[in-house]
Amino acid sequence: MGSMYAWWLWAELCGFCTYGNAGVLAAAAISAHADEVRTFDIPPQSLDAAFVVFLEQAGLGSIVTGAKLSGLQTRGVRGTMTVREALEQLFAGTPVKPVEKGDGFELTRRDDAGAAVTLPKNPPRFGSGSARAPARERSNPVWLSEPEYLDRHGMTVTGSHIPRPAGPLSPPVLELDRNKLERVGIAQVPELADTVPQNFGGGPTEDTIRGIEAETNSARGFGFNLRGLGAGNTLVLLNGRRLAAGGSEGSFVDAANLALSAVDHVEIMAAAASPLYGSDAVGGVVNLVTRHDPGIETVVRTGGATDGGLAEYQLAQRFGVPWDGGSAVLSFELFDRDRLRAGDRELARSDLRPFGGDNFDTVNGNPGTLVDGGIPYAIPGGQDGRSLDVGDLAAGTANLYDLRAGSDLLPEQRRVSGLLSLRHELSELVSLYSDVTVARRNVVAEAPGVRAALTVPDSNPYFVSPGGNPAVVVNYDLGRDLGPTQQAVTVDFANAAAGAHVQFGRGWLLNTYVGYGMESQDQVRSNVVDFESLALFLSDPNEETAFNPFGDGSHTPISTIEAIRASQTLATRSRIGTIHVGGDGPVAALPGGDAMLALGAEYRAQEFRSGNELLSSRGATSLGNEFEREVASVFAELRVPLFGGSNARRGLHEMEMSFAARYEHYDDFGDKAVPGIGLSWSPVPGLKLRTSWAESFKAPNLADLDQTSNLSQLFPLVDPQDPQAGAVPFLLSIGKNADLQEETARNWTAGIDLTPAWEPNLALSLTWFHVDLFNRVQEIVSAFPNLADPRIAPFIDRDPTAEEREAICGRSTFAGTLADCLDAPIAGIADLRIQNGTRTRTSGIDARLNYARHIGMHDLELDVLATYVSNFELAFGDDQPVELVDTQTNPLDFRLRGTLAWEYQGWGATLAMNYADAYRDVLSEPARRIDSLTTFDAQVRYELPEESGWLGGLRASITVRNVFDEQAPFFNNPQGIGYDQENAELNGRTVRLTLGKKW
């Protein structure tokens, strides 16, 4: 009866536009079923959304809701009870109460002021065509986006194509709604990820530098990394639709471009979903659903770190305008945050001896360290390098410098973003929607000057050689000559979609849309070095133009400095276009309920372009690449209720099976089909057991298939099969790999959900997970290879054919002549391109406990999320796996986030605890303990009552993150910083003041 009844009811209620006038959103024939006993599981959320879920779980049908109660929250309903009792619990603690009257119920204000609305016993059914209100009588309904449209059935869109409560194919979806985010002071998407224990902090973030994805994070963005399987293995959606890839190689979705103020709620499913969504959903899915509530709202926020740095300012403005048959929402946000400098934090230094660690200082400095015949000599300070003598140099000495001096831990960030969302109903059967999200993000980061080992020949007029050699090496920092390097990045982001929902007979719904997404990056890195020019000036015998690296400070002519100064630009363009057609509806009436089927097809076109240019006094040197991909897919999902409703019996209160499959054809690497199956069983009301199995995959990144920038060279290596021969020449092939195949995984889950009848306010969920990921794309070596390394063994060919050599020489730039590449004697080929070379297995348990209680006028809620990772193994080929859990820069075995919230007559307070377990630094000898970390976040807030005149609805909050200013646990980090960037941060205590007003 859905949509038809909603419109009819809106016509009846056209005079009641706010709950202050005692209106309702929608209703059904509640009174006729008031004494029926049902099981309810409605979490705390907005009252209008919860009322729709209530109708579904009460067996009263589903309807499209409007916005009359959009400003209210319910603490939810859990347990087995009568429909009447559930209705009363649903509205408990709100200004509205249900009152039985005649054949129905009416909702009135609790002070009994204002008009009352009677809910009819028999509202018209959808499709009757007899009770549709004329357009002029409708009261500004708000039409919904695809995820919100599906929410009318009481589910989140993440985890199923069938709009019903979450099924057995996926474990429970963690939903973080706007109310939860605001009451813990979460203002940006990366902060949200910090509160989810299943998300690993490694990969592309503002301050991580390890791993392939982090190295391509040129714009200092952020990628979700569920289960620690890589940001590329977490599918990030906006309103259920894919986004363009980000980073300098398009390897992950950059969620830092998304404004959280425009998000209604976030859905996170930490389980495989490739049978539903295709590539990338190996570790799970993150779906950000944008806001579509009416009204005008202004939010301003300011704050910063008490230890210095990170001063931030934020302004968010939203306009929601309904009209007859539709609505529009326009919102924008301005966010500005200052940098965090290394000098502001004690652990941001490379000499870690004061903390019990090692000294990781660098010899590349000014004055530098001269190396002659392998012996270091510290160049003395206080001199200009023009009269430096051998007698001034002491053998075995070195000048050491802090690697982090003058660098930013976190860059300066500025983002301007906007959202336009349109909804309109053409008829009772067809509704249209369109969403456009845009953003521009500017990032500025400073780092020390270019550090390098400079080879200086004896032709240099300032040359000194204690050993009498024709050339020496000076480990040097050009920062005092050129100045610090600066990275300035501009990121432009856009995502747009237009689509329609079409209702057919027999309960079938068609959803079709066309989508487009793009991300562009334009990066300039200034004060870098043209090393080809520098080499010429180092060998220049003319004192008036030669480069002088032997002094303390800069003692080289300005003209020479300008001649070697260069800037590097990087430009990337990523685009995705999507055409989607899908439908769902019942296919068979079974005793346990209707069997539901979803079918669909999708076409995607992806493009990624990159260009790199070095600008110097000699001109410009550029390199560019362009990659394209087309993907065609079909998918199906079937949900079969085996028991429930009329055939429920003891021990079989409910049972349901789910089946899903997706087939995708890629025009560049081939086809992939993945299935999934799930089973849920509720032996008694309030208890559910579930399990699922699915295959999943990740297609190779477009940039990883391009070999135009590959390198090759002849290099002498000792072959472990013939060590007596000494070092023999091997042909090395280095770079990308057009032969990459998809990463594949098998995923299992099993779990239990408990809402005990004796305590319906309590909900407990436990989920065991296991992921076995094969053929992971990995760098085989990052330095000079060792053929005895078992990781390399599968990629050594000791009897290559002429065609194989020709293929390598043809796809790469060879360090030498082409004739040498093709014909020089070699002992074999070492294929050191990135490979499908590793396997990762991880298992563990997720737990969630939620307890909400209404005591008098007080509302209390405890929410605890925890993840225990029992293993995280990495293996190369068929080798024995290495256990990485609980070691530095890898996932920890236990993380927990607990939140306690209190509400009372406009006042509210929240206390949150974050716990990360202790782990091991296995790089140190002997291994060290890295301490556990416990931090607390707190917020106090107040909202003025609506009757407070023009200030009514004004709200204010103070949020403090890391209340006790706990320092990151010490890690003897060879990266030259005293903490583990993947598992901690150096922000310290931060304080925010937020003011908001709905007009």
PDB file of N, CA, C and O in Angstrom, residues 42 152 623 802:
ATOM      1  N   ILE A  42      14.251  -2.206  16.734  1.00  0.00           N
ATOM      2  CA  ILE A  42      14.349  -0.870  16.159  1.00  0.00           C
ATOM      3  C   ILE A  42      15.399  -0.102  16.960  1.00  0.00           C
ATOM      4  O   ILE A  42      15.160   0.253  18.115  1.00  0.00           O
ATOM      5  N   ARG A 152      12.571   2.918   3.570  1.00  0.00           N
ATOM      6  CA  ARG A 152      11.183   2.901   3.956  1.00  0.00           C
ATOM      7  C   ARG A 152      10.744   1.512   4.388  1.00  0.00           C
ATOM      8  O   ARG A 152       9.747   1.328   5.063  1.00  0.00           O
ATOM      9  N   LEU A 623      56.115  13.377 -18.766  1.00  0.00           N
ATOM     10  CA  LEU A 623      55.736  11.993 -18.996  1.00  0.00           C
ATOM     11  C   LEU A 623      54.259  11.869 -18.674  1.00  0.00           C
ATOM     12  O   LEU A 623      53.802  12.363 -17.645  1.00  0.00           O
ATOM     13  N   ALA A 802      64.380 -15.886 -26.690  1.00  0.00           N
ATOM     14  CA  ALA A 802      64.653 -14.600 -27.329  1.00  0.00           C
ATOM     15  C   ALA A 802      63.403 -13.730 -27.343  1.00  0.00           C
ATOM     16  O   ALA A 802      63.482 -12.507 -27.217  1.00  0.00           O
TER      17      ALA A 802
END
